[in-house]
Amino acid sequence: MIIIASDKALPPNNTSASTDSWYESSARQRVENLLDANSFNEFIGPELRETSPHLPLFDLPEQFDDGMIVGYGRLDGIPVLVAAQEGRFMGGAFGEIHGAKLTGLLRAARDIAWLPVLILFDTGGVRLQEANAGELAIAEIMRALIEARFAGIPVVGLVGGRAGCYGGGGLIAGCCSALAVSEQGRISVSGPEVIETNRGLEEFDSKDRALVWRTMGGKHRRLIGGAEVFADDTVASFRDAARFLIKHAPSMSLEMLEAEQFRLTQRIEQFGTCADAADIWRSLGATKPQSIPALPHPDFVALANDLQEPHYVAR
Amino acid sequence: MLLDKILESLFPSGHTVLVACGLIFGRGALADGDSIAVIGVDGRIPIGVDEAALLSGHVLDVIKSGGNEPILILIDSDSQRMSKRDELLGLNEFLAHLAKCLILANKLGHRTIGLLYGHTAAGAFIATALATQTLLALPGAEPAVMDLPSMSRVTKLSIEVLQEKAKSTPVFAPGLDNLAQTGAVAITLDPDRSLAHQLTSVLSQPVEREDSRDKLGKERNGRPKAADIAKRVYELARASV
């Protein structure tokens, strides 16, 4: 009888899981399937029950990990630090514990100075029941993230979850060295309902799904240079994107921010008078902009590469 | 306190600060003869892509001109501009870029000081005041993440219920005292004393390398857990390699 007890007998990864939808996966499934099998080691896991000290005041249920998973693992053998938000708990919103875990992780990345960081965004922004703590957590995360990048650490963001990447989450994403986004991965500061509530239905109809995807969705973000890689909605595609972007992530310097200043002011000059995303796509050279929302992943990637080279040096 | 009065009290030896379309740019003379770069937002205007790009451009100009001139950012703003155009153009990148410029300035040796003298909220607050190294405020400043009526809509709790709950915790309701308690605002200035003296005293304090806002929030009983959780994750991550 042969007893197989070696790690080598295990498949390198759960191959069936890697074709799973990123959007449909929980934060834990994303982390497990993104990283090499059995390589993830969580910091302050749910067994420690570090729950929000503020939600009980509102009689709201707590979650043992407060909707944020942080830890250490390997991606294709490369050691990485990982953070993942659970969009199905309080919309993935930043509260005191949730945010502090990511702050601690990024401060460690800055001081270790050689471990790349992956952030799996899935968030509606600040958790209003602890709004001041959440807002400050976002400010602290941004500072630690920028300091880590200044120390030469790649911080790569992956956006494709149910809650999208809104509010302060959008600002943190904008600080990352590079981003991969799927079609479902909306990135924006003000959400559709917020714009509609404040400015009226004529400004933005939040019920118009096509308008929401066109204005904030992954395809538009890739086309205007708001994200480097357009990922398919699978764990495997995000895994490939993460591996690629860790290698290509630019560091932070004065020259880098001057290049970004140029990139962004040029964007206002080029597209500042466009009324709709389709107008922007047309001025980028798309001959049939109305067909872009329905384009399958490989066709869109080809078109995007044709219309706009990804910027790897201006973020 | 009005901007003119604030500038007068901050810079008795003179300044070149101007306000155009709600944006503040210029320089002030410090007591020791050195200058301080001044940028900011006045008149409670929202910060959209255009405003953010102008402000970040000025921060980069200060860095490029060399030296270690401190930067003062004066804030009386609305929230981020909530519009289709701003989101279409990628407002998240513009606000992040502004924060990056302020934090990089700091890393490259410039002291960055925020002074809240009016309103500010949400994304505008994060990209400006909260991206500085030391945040000051004047009494009467009204920082907010979100106003109570909007919060009431989202949380489905009445404003009365929210006001009642706000008595027991500073963690969610708007206002200077609450944000000071959570560690966002380091010092509230005394408007009856010379602001120049108070600014000089802040500038003469040694530069802190670490972001200590979470520790401040713990000391002031505004954020009981953030500092400890961040420290524990930090230590576990460092021990894992």
Coordinates of C-alpha atoms in Angstrom, one line a residue:
Chain A
M1 CA 0.0 0.0 0.0
I2 CA 1.3 3.4 -0.9
I3 CA 0.5 6.3 1.4
I4 CA 0.8 9.7 -0.2
A5 CA 1.7 12.1 2.5
S6 CA 3.7 14.6 0.5
D7 CA 2.5 18.2 -0.2
K8 CA 3.6 17.5 -3.8
A9 CA 0.7 15.1 -4.2
L10 CA -1.7 18.0 -3.7
P11 CA -2.7 19.9 -6.8
P12 CA -1.0 23.3 -6.8
N13 CA -4.3 25.0 -6.5
N14 CA -8.0 24.1 -6.5
T15 CA -8.4 24.3 -10.2
S16 CA -12.2 24.1 -10.2
A17 CA -12.3 27.0 -7.7
S18 CA -10.1 29.2 -9.9
T19 CA -12.9 29.4 -12.5
D20 CA -15.3 30.5 -9.8
S21 CA -16.8 34.0 -10.2
W22 CA -14.9 36.6 -8.2
Y23 CA -18.1 38.6 -7.8
E24 CA -20.0 35.7 -6.3
S25 CA -17.2 34.5 -4.0
S26 CA -16.9 35.5 -0.4
A27 CA -13.8 37.4 0.8
R28 CA -12.5 34.1 2.4
Q29 CA -13.0 32.1 -0.8
R30 CA -11.2 34.8 -2.8
V31 CA -8.2 34.8 -0.5
E32 CA -8.1 31.0 -0.4
N33 CA -8.4 30.5 -4.1
L34 CA -6.2 33.5 -5.1
L35 CA -3.2 32.3 -3.0
D36 CA -1.3 29.0 -3.2
A37 CA -3.1 26.2 -1.5
N38 CA -2.8 26.2 2.3
S39 CA -0.4 29.1 2.2
F40 CA -2.6 31.6 4.0
N41 CA -2.0 32.6 7.6
E42 CA -4.5 35.0 9.0
F43 CA -3.7 37.8 11.6
I44 CA -6.4 38.2 14.3
G45 CA -8.8 35.7 12.7
P46 CA -12.5 35.3 13.5
E47 CA -11.7 32.9 16.3
L48 CA -10.4 35.8 18.3
R49 CA -13.8 37.6 17.9
E50 CA -12.5 41.1 17.6
T51 CA -15.9 42.5 16.7
S52 CA -16.9 46.2 16.3
P53 CA -17.3 47.9 19.7
H54 CA -19.9 50.3 18.1
L55 CA -22.5 48.2 16.2
P56 CA -24.2 47.0 19.4
L57 CA -25.3 50.6 20.1
F58 CA -27.3 50.3 16.9
D59 CA -28.6 46.8 17.7
L60 CA -26.8 45.5 14.6
P61 CA -25.3 42.1 14.2
E62 CA -21.5 41.9 14.4
Q63 CA -19.2 39.6 12.5
F64 CA -16.2 37.9 14.1
D65 CA -13.7 39.3 11.6
D66 CA -15.5 42.7 11.2
G67 CA -15.6 42.1 7.5
M68 CA -11.9 42.4 7.0
I69 CA -9.4 39.5 6.5
V70 CA -5.7 40.2 6.7
G71 CA -2.7 37.9 6.7
Y72 CA 0.3 36.5 5.0
G73 CA 0.5 33.9 2.1
R74 CA 2.1 33.0 -1.1
L75 CA 1.1 33.8 -4.7
D76 CA 2.9 31.5 -7.1
G77 CA 5.6 31.0 -4.4
I78 CA 6.1 34.7 -3.8
P79 CA 5.4 35.8 -0.2
V80 CA 2.7 38.5 0.0
L81 CA 0.6 40.3 2.5
V82 CA -3.1 40.2 1.8
A83 CA -6.2 42.1 2.9
A84 CA -9.8 41.3 1.8
Q85 CA -13.0 43.0 2.5
E86 CA -16.3 41.1 2.8
G87 CA -18.9 43.1 0.8
R88 CA -21.7 41.0 2.2
F89 CA -21.1 42.3 5.8
M90 CA -22.3 45.9 6.2
G91 CA -21.5 46.5 2.5
G92 CA -17.8 46.0 3.2
A93 CA -17.8 49.4 4.9
F94 CA -14.8 50.7 6.8
G95 CA -15.3 50.7 10.6
E96 CA -12.8 51.0 13.4
I97 CA -11.6 47.4 13.6
H98 CA -12.1 46.7 9.9
G99 CA -9.9 49.7 9.0
A100 CA -7.3 49.3 11.7
K101 CA -6.4 45.8 10.4
L102 CA -5.5 47.2 7.0
T103 CA -3.6 50.1 8.6
G104 CA -1.5 47.7 10.7
L105 CA -0.8 45.5 7.7
L106 CA 0.4 48.4 5.5
R107 CA 2.6 49.8 8.3
A108 CA 4.2 46.4 8.6
A109 CA 4.7 46.2 4.8
R110 CA 6.4 49.7 4.9
D111 CA 8.8 48.5 7.6
I112 CA 9.5 45.0 6.3
A113 CA 10.3 46.8 3.0
W114 CA 10.2 43.8 0.7
L115 CA 6.8 42.1 0.9
P116 CA 4.2 43.2 -1.7
V117 CA 0.6 43.8 -0.6
L118 CA -2.6 42.8 -2.3
I119 CA -5.9 44.6 -1.3
L120 CA -9.1 42.8 -2.4
F121 CA -11.6 45.7 -2.3
D122 CA -15.3 45.2 -1.8
T123 CA -16.7 48.3 -0.1
G124 CA -19.4 50.9 -0.1
G125 CA -17.1 53.3 1.8
V126 CA -17.4 54.5 5.4
R127 CA -19.6 52.5 7.8
L128 CA -22.0 55.3 9.0
Q129 CA -22.6 53.8 12.4
E130 CA -19.0 54.5 13.2
A131 CA -18.4 57.2 10.6
N132 CA -15.7 59.2 12.3
A133 CA -13.6 56.1 13.1
G134 CA -14.1 54.8 9.5
E135 CA -13.2 58.2 7.9
L136 CA -10.0 58.4 10.0
A137 CA -9.2 54.7 9.3
I138 CA -9.3 55.6 5.6
A139 CA -6.9 58.6 6.1
E140 CA -4.5 56.3 8.2
I141 CA -4.6 53.6 5.5
M142 CA -3.8 56.1 2.8
R143 CA -0.9 57.5 4.7
A144 CA 0.5 54.0 5.5
L145 CA -0.1 52.9 1.9
I146 CA 1.8 55.9 0.4
E147 CA 4.6 55.4 2.9
A148 CA 4.9 51.7 1.9
R149 CA 5.0 52.7 -1.8
F150 CA 7.6 55.3 -1.0
A151 CA 9.7 52.5 0.6
G152 CA 9.4 50.7 -2.7
I153 CA 6.6 48.2 -1.9
P154 CA 4.1 47.3 -4.6
V155 CA 0.5 47.7 -3.3
V156 CA -1.8 46.1 -5.9
G157 CA -5.6 46.6 -5.7
L158 CA -8.1 44.0 -7.1
V159 CA -11.7 45.3 -7.6
G160 CA -14.5 43.1 -8.7
G161 CA -16.8 42.5 -5.7
R162 CA -20.5 43.0 -5.0
A163 CA -20.2 46.2 -3.2
G164 CA -17.8 47.8 -5.7
C165 CA -15.2 50.2 -4.5
Y166 CA -17.0 53.4 -3.4
G167 CA -16.4 56.4 -1.2
G168 CA -13.1 56.3 0.7
G169 CA -12.5 52.8 -0.8
G170 CA -12.2 54.6 -4.2
L171 CA -9.6 57.0 -2.7
I172 CA -7.5 54.2 -1.3
A173 CA -7.7 52.4 -4.7
G174 CA -6.5 55.6 -6.3
C175 CA -3.4 55.4 -4.0
C176 CA -2.4 51.9 -5.0
S177 CA 0.6 51.2 -7.3
A178 CA -1.7 49.5 -9.8
L179 CA -5.3 48.2 -10.1
A180 CA -7.0 45.3 -11.8
V181 CA -10.7 45.7 -12.2
S182 CA -13.4 43.4 -13.7
E183 CA -16.5 44.6 -15.5
Q184 CA -18.5 44.4 -12.2
G185 CA -15.9 46.3 -10.3
R186 CA -17.3 49.8 -10.0
I187 CA -14.9 52.4 -8.8
S188 CA -16.3 55.8 -7.7
V189 CA -16.4 58.3 -4.9
S190 CA -20.0 59.2 -4.8
G191 CA -22.4 56.3 -5.3
P192 CA -25.3 56.5 -7.8
E193 CA -27.9 57.0 -5.0
V194 CA -25.8 59.7 -3.4
I195 CA -25.5 61.7 -6.6
E196 CA -29.2 61.2 -7.3
T197 CA -30.3 62.3 -3.8
N198 CA -28.1 65.4 -3.8
R199 CA -28.4 66.5 -7.4
G200 CA -31.7 65.0 -8.7
L201 CA -32.8 62.4 -11.2
E202 CA -31.8 64.6 -14.2
E203 CA -28.2 64.5 -13.0
F204 CA -28.0 60.8 -12.4
D205 CA -30.7 58.1 -12.4
S206 CA -29.4 55.5 -10.0
K207 CA -32.0 52.9 -11.3
D208 CA -30.4 53.1 -14.8
R209 CA -28.1 50.1 -14.5
A210 CA -26.5 50.6 -17.9
L211 CA -25.6 54.2 -16.9
V212 CA -24.1 53.1 -13.6
W213 CA -21.9 50.5 -15.3
R214 CA -20.9 52.9 -18.1
T215 CA -19.9 55.7 -15.7
M216 CA -18.3 53.7 -12.9
G217 CA -17.7 50.2 -14.2
G218 CA -14.5 48.4 -14.9
K219 CA -14.5 48.9 -18.7
H220 CA -14.7 52.7 -18.4
R221 CA -12.0 52.7 -15.7
R222 CA -9.7 50.7 -17.9
L223 CA -10.3 52.9 -20.9
I224 CA -9.6 56.2 -19.1
G225 CA -6.5 54.8 -17.4
G226 CA -8.1 54.5 -13.9
A227 CA -7.0 50.8 -13.8
E228 CA -4.1 49.0 -15.6
V229 CA -5.6 45.5 -16.1
F230 CA -9.1 44.5 -17.1
A231 CA -9.7 41.1 -15.5
D232 CA -12.3 38.5 -16.3
D233 CA -14.7 37.7 -13.5
T234 CA -12.8 34.6 -12.4
V235 CA -10.4 34.0 -9.5
A236 CA -7.9 32.7 -12.1
S237 CA -8.0 36.0 -14.1
F238 CA -7.5 38.1 -10.9
R239 CA -4.6 35.8 -9.9
D240 CA -2.9 36.4 -13.3
A241 CA -3.5 40.1 -13.0
A242 CA -2.1 40.2 -9.4
R243 CA 1.1 38.3 -10.4
F244 CA 1.6 40.6 -13.4
L245 CA 1.0 43.9 -11.5
I246 CA 3.3 43.0 -8.6
K247 CA 6.1 42.9 -11.1
H248 CA 5.1 46.1 -12.9
A249 CA 4.0 48.2 -10.0
P250 CA 5.7 51.6 -10.0
S251 CA 7.2 53.1 -6.9
M252 CA 6.3 56.5 -5.5
S253 CA 8.4 59.6 -6.2
L254 CA 8.1 63.3 -7.1
E255 CA 8.6 62.3 -10.8
M256 CA 5.8 59.8 -10.5
L257 CA 3.4 62.3 -9.1
E258 CA 4.4 64.9 -11.7
A259 CA 3.6 62.3 -14.4
E260 CA 0.2 61.7 -12.7
Q261 CA -0.5 65.4 -12.5
F262 CA 0.1 65.6 -16.3
R263 CA -2.0 62.4 -16.9
L264 CA -4.9 63.7 -14.9
T265 CA -4.9 67.3 -16.2
Q266 CA -4.7 65.9 -19.8
R267 CA -7.7 63.8 -19.1
I268 CA -9.8 66.9 -18.1
E269 CA -8.6 68.7 -21.3
Q270 CA -9.4 65.7 -23.5
F271 CA -12.7 64.6 -22.0
G272 CA -13.9 67.4 -19.7
T273 CA -16.8 68.4 -21.9
C274 CA -18.0 64.8 -22.6
A275 CA -21.6 64.3 -21.4
D276 CA -21.4 60.5 -21.3
A277 CA -18.9 57.7 -21.2
A278 CA -19.8 56.7 -24.7
D279 CA -18.6 60.2 -25.9
I280 CA -15.3 59.6 -24.1
W281 CA -14.9 56.2 -25.8
R282 CA -15.7 57.8 -29.1
S283 CA -13.0 60.5 -28.7
L284 CA -10.5 57.7 -27.7
G285 CA -11.2 56.3 -31.2
A286 CA -13.8 53.6 -30.6
T287 CA -15.8 53.4 -33.8
K288 CA -18.8 51.7 -32.1
P289 CA -18.8 52.9 -28.5
Q290 CA -22.4 51.7 -28.0
S291 CA -21.2 48.1 -28.5
I292 CA -18.5 48.3 -25.7
P293 CA -20.7 47.4 -22.7
A294 CA -21.7 44.0 -24.3
L295 CA -18.1 43.1 -25.5
P296 CA -16.9 39.8 -24.1
H297 CA -13.7 39.9 -22.0
P298 CA -11.0 39.0 -24.6
D299 CA -12.5 41.3 -27.3
F300 CA -12.7 44.2 -24.8
V301 CA -9.1 43.6 -23.7
A302 CA -7.9 43.7 -27.3
L303 CA -9.9 46.9 -28.0
A304 CA -8.7 48.6 -24.8
N305 CA -5.1 47.8 -25.6
D306 CA -5.6 49.2 -29.1
L307 CA -7.3 52.4 -27.8
Q308 CA -5.3 53.2 -24.7
E309 CA -2.0 51.8 -23.6
P310 CA -2.1 51.0 -19.9
H311 CA 0.0 53.6 -17.9
Y312 CA 2.4 51.8 -15.6
V313 CA 4.4 54.9 -14.7
A314 CA 1.9 57.6 -13.6
R315 CA 0.2 56.6 -10.5
Chain B
M1 CA -13.9 83.1 11.9
L2 CA -13.6 84.7 8.4
L3 CA -10.7 84.0 6.2
D4 CA -9.4 87.6 6.1
K5 CA -9.3 87.8 9.9
I6 CA -7.6 84.4 10.1
L7 CA -4.9 85.5 7.5
E8 CA -4.4 88.8 9.4
S9 CA -3.8 87.0 12.7
L10 CA -1.7 84.3 11.1
F11 CA 0.6 86.6 9.2
P12 CA 1.0 90.0 10.8
S13 CA 4.2 90.6 8.7
G14 CA 2.2 90.1 5.6
H15 CA 1.1 87.6 3.0
T16 CA 0.3 87.2 -0.7
V17 CA -2.7 84.9 -0.2
L18 CA -5.5 85.3 -2.8
V19 CA -8.8 83.5 -3.2
A20 CA -10.0 82.8 -6.8
C21 CA -13.2 80.7 -7.5
G22 CA -13.1 79.4 -3.9
L23 CA -9.5 78.2 -4.1
I24 CA -6.8 79.7 -1.8
F25 CA -3.2 80.1 -3.0
G26 CA -0.3 82.2 -1.9
R27 CA 2.5 82.6 0.8
G28 CA 2.6 83.9 4.2
A29 CA 5.6 85.4 6.2
L30 CA 6.4 83.6 9.4
A31 CA 7.8 85.3 12.5
D32 CA 11.3 84.1 11.8
G33 CA 11.3 85.6 8.3
D34 CA 10.8 82.3 6.5
S35 CA 7.8 81.7 4.3
I36 CA 5.0 79.2 4.4
A37 CA 3.1 78.1 1.3
V38 CA -0.7 78.5 1.7
I39 CA -3.3 76.6 -0.3
G40 CA -6.9 75.7 0.5
V41 CA -10.6 76.0 -0.1
D42 CA -12.9 78.8 1.0
G43 CA -16.6 79.5 0.9
R44 CA -17.7 76.0 1.4
I45 CA -17.2 75.0 -2.3
P46 CA -17.2 71.3 -3.2
I47 CA -13.9 69.7 -4.4
G48 CA -14.3 68.2 -7.9
V49 CA -11.7 67.1 -10.4
D50 CA -10.8 70.7 -11.5
E51 CA -10.3 72.0 -7.9
A52 CA -8.3 68.9 -6.9
A53 CA -6.0 69.2 -9.9
L54 CA -5.3 72.9 -9.2
L55 CA -4.6 72.2 -5.6
S56 CA -2.3 69.2 -6.3
G57 CA -0.5 71.2 -8.9
H58 CA 0.4 73.9 -6.3
V59 CA 1.6 71.3 -3.9
L60 CA 3.9 69.9 -6.5
D61 CA 5.2 73.4 -7.3
V62 CA 6.1 73.9 -3.7
I63 CA 8.0 70.6 -3.7
K64 CA 9.7 71.3 -7.0
S65 CA 10.9 74.7 -5.8
G66 CA 13.2 72.9 -3.4
G67 CA 13.9 73.6 0.3
N68 CA 11.6 72.5 3.0
E69 CA 9.0 75.2 3.1
P70 CA 6.1 74.2 5.2
I71 CA 2.6 74.0 3.7
L72 CA -0.6 75.2 5.3
I73 CA -3.9 74.1 4.0
L74 CA -6.9 76.1 5.0
I75 CA -10.3 74.3 4.7
D76 CA -13.8 75.5 4.5
S77 CA -15.3 73.2 1.9
D78 CA -18.3 71.2 1.0
S79 CA -17.8 67.5 0.4
Q80 CA -16.5 66.1 -2.9
R81 CA -18.5 67.4 -5.8
M82 CA -21.3 64.9 -6.4
S83 CA -21.8 64.9 -10.1
K84 CA -21.9 62.6 -13.1
R85 CA -19.1 64.6 -14.8
D86 CA -16.7 64.2 -11.8
E87 CA -17.2 60.5 -11.5
L88 CA -17.0 60.0 -15.3
L89 CA -13.6 61.7 -15.2
G90 CA -12.4 59.5 -12.2
L91 CA -12.7 61.8 -9.2
N92 CA -11.3 59.0 -7.0
E93 CA -8.0 59.4 -8.8
F94 CA -7.9 63.2 -8.5
L95 CA -8.7 63.1 -4.8
A96 CA -6.2 60.3 -4.2
H97 CA -3.6 62.3 -6.2
L98 CA -4.1 65.4 -4.0
A99 CA -3.6 63.3 -0.8
K100 CA -0.6 61.6 -2.4
C101 CA 1.0 65.0 -3.2
L102 CA 0.5 66.2 0.4
I103 CA 1.8 63.0 2.0
L104 CA 4.8 62.9 -0.4
A105 CA 5.6 66.6 0.4
N106 CA 5.7 65.5 4.0
K107 CA 8.0 62.5 3.3
L108 CA 10.3 64.9 1.4
G109 CA 10.8 67.2 4.3
H110 CA 7.9 69.7 4.2
R111 CA 5.8 70.1 7.3
T112 CA 2.1 69.9 6.3
I113 CA -0.4 71.6 8.5
G114 CA -4.2 71.7 8.0
L115 CA -6.4 74.3 9.5
L116 CA -10.2 73.7 9.6
Y117 CA -12.0 77.0 9.9
G118 CA -15.4 76.1 8.4
H119 CA -17.1 73.1 7.0
T120 CA -15.7 70.0 5.3
A121 CA -17.0 66.5 4.6
A122 CA -16.5 63.0 3.2
G123 CA -14.0 62.7 0.3
A124 CA -13.0 66.4 0.4
F125 CA -12.0 66.0 4.1
I126 CA -9.9 62.9 3.4
A127 CA -8.1 64.4 0.4
T128 CA -7.1 67.7 2.2
A129 CA -7.3 68.2 6.0
L130 CA -6.9 64.5 6.8
A131 CA -3.8 64.1 4.5
T132 CA -1.8 66.6 6.5
Q133 CA 0.7 65.7 9.2
T134 CA -0.9 68.0 11.9
L135 CA -4.5 69.0 11.8
L136 CA -5.6 72.2 13.6
A137 CA -9.1 73.7 13.9
L138 CA -10.7 76.9 15.0
P139 CA -13.8 76.7 17.3
G140 CA -16.9 76.7 15.1
A141 CA -15.4 74.5 12.5
E142 CA -17.8 71.8 11.3
P143 CA -16.1 68.7 10.0
A144 CA -18.4 65.9 9.1
V145 CA -18.3 62.6 7.4
M146 CA -22.0 62.9 6.6
D147 CA -24.7 65.1 7.9
L148 CA -27.3 63.7 10.3
P149 CA -30.3 63.9 7.9
S150 CA -28.4 61.8 5.3
M151 CA -27.2 59.5 8.0
S152 CA -30.7 59.1 9.1
R153 CA -31.9 58.1 5.6
V154 CA -29.2 55.5 5.3
T155 CA -29.4 54.0 8.8
K156 CA -33.2 54.3 8.8
L157 CA -33.0 55.8 12.3
S158 CA -34.7 59.1 13.1
I159 CA -32.6 62.2 13.7
E160 CA -33.8 62.2 17.3
V161 CA -32.7 58.7 17.8
L162 CA -29.3 59.5 16.3
Q163 CA -28.9 62.6 18.4
E164 CA -29.7 60.5 21.5
K165 CA -27.1 57.9 20.6
A166 CA -24.5 60.6 19.9
K167 CA -24.6 61.6 23.5
S168 CA -22.9 58.3 24.5
T169 CA -20.2 58.2 21.8
P170 CA -18.2 60.5 19.6
V171 CA -17.7 57.7 17.0
F172 CA -20.4 58.6 14.4
A173 CA -21.9 62.1 14.8
P174 CA -20.5 65.2 13.0
G175 CA -18.8 68.0 14.8
L176 CA -15.4 69.3 15.9
D177 CA -15.5 67.8 19.4
N178 CA -16.3 64.3 18.1
L179 CA -13.5 64.4 15.5
A180 CA -11.0 65.8 18.0
Q181 CA -11.9 62.9 20.4
T182 CA -11.4 60.3 17.7
G183 CA -7.9 61.7 17.0
A184 CA -8.5 63.5 13.7
V185 CA -7.9 67.0 15.1
A186 CA -4.7 67.5 17.1
I187 CA -5.2 71.0 18.5
T188 CA -8.1 73.4 18.6
L189 CA -6.7 76.9 18.4
D190 CA -7.7 79.9 20.6
P191 CA -9.1 82.6 18.3
D192 CA -8.6 85.3 20.9
R193 CA -4.8 84.8 20.9
S194 CA -2.4 85.5 18.1
L195 CA -2.7 82.7 15.5
A196 CA 0.8 83.5 14.4
H197 CA 2.2 82.5 17.8
Q198 CA 0.1 79.4 17.9
L199 CA 1.3 78.4 14.4
T200 CA 4.9 79.0 15.3
S201 CA 4.5 76.9 18.4
V202 CA 3.1 74.0 16.3
L203 CA 6.0 74.4 13.7
S204 CA 8.6 74.4 16.4
Q205 CA 7.5 71.0 17.8
P206 CA 9.6 68.1 16.7
V207 CA 8.4 66.2 13.7
E208 CA 6.6 62.9 14.5
R209 CA 7.6 60.1 12.1
E210 CA 4.6 57.9 13.0
D211 CA 1.0 58.7 12.3
S212 CA -0.2 58.9 15.9
R213 CA -3.9 59.7 15.3
D214 CA -5.0 56.3 16.4
K215 CA -3.1 56.6 19.7
L216 CA -4.6 60.1 20.2
G217 CA -8.1 58.6 19.6
K218 CA -7.5 56.0 22.3
E219 CA -6.1 58.6 24.8
R220 CA -9.2 60.8 24.2
N221 CA -11.6 57.8 24.5
G222 CA -12.9 58.4 20.9
R223 CA -11.5 55.2 19.3
P224 CA -11.0 52.5 21.9
K225 CA -9.6 49.8 19.7
A226 CA -8.0 51.1 16.5
A227 CA -4.5 51.7 17.9
D228 CA -4.3 48.2 19.5
I229 CA -5.6 46.3 16.5
A230 CA -3.2 48.1 14.2
K231 CA -0.3 47.4 16.5
R232 CA -1.2 43.7 16.9
V233 CA -1.5 43.2 13.1
Y234 CA 1.7 45.0 12.7
E235 CA 3.5 42.8 15.1
L236 CA 2.0 39.6 13.7
A237 CA 3.0 40.6 10.2
R238 CA 6.5 41.4 11.2
A239 CA 6.8 38.1 13.0
S240 CA 5.6 36.1 10.0
V241 CA 8.8 36.8 8.0

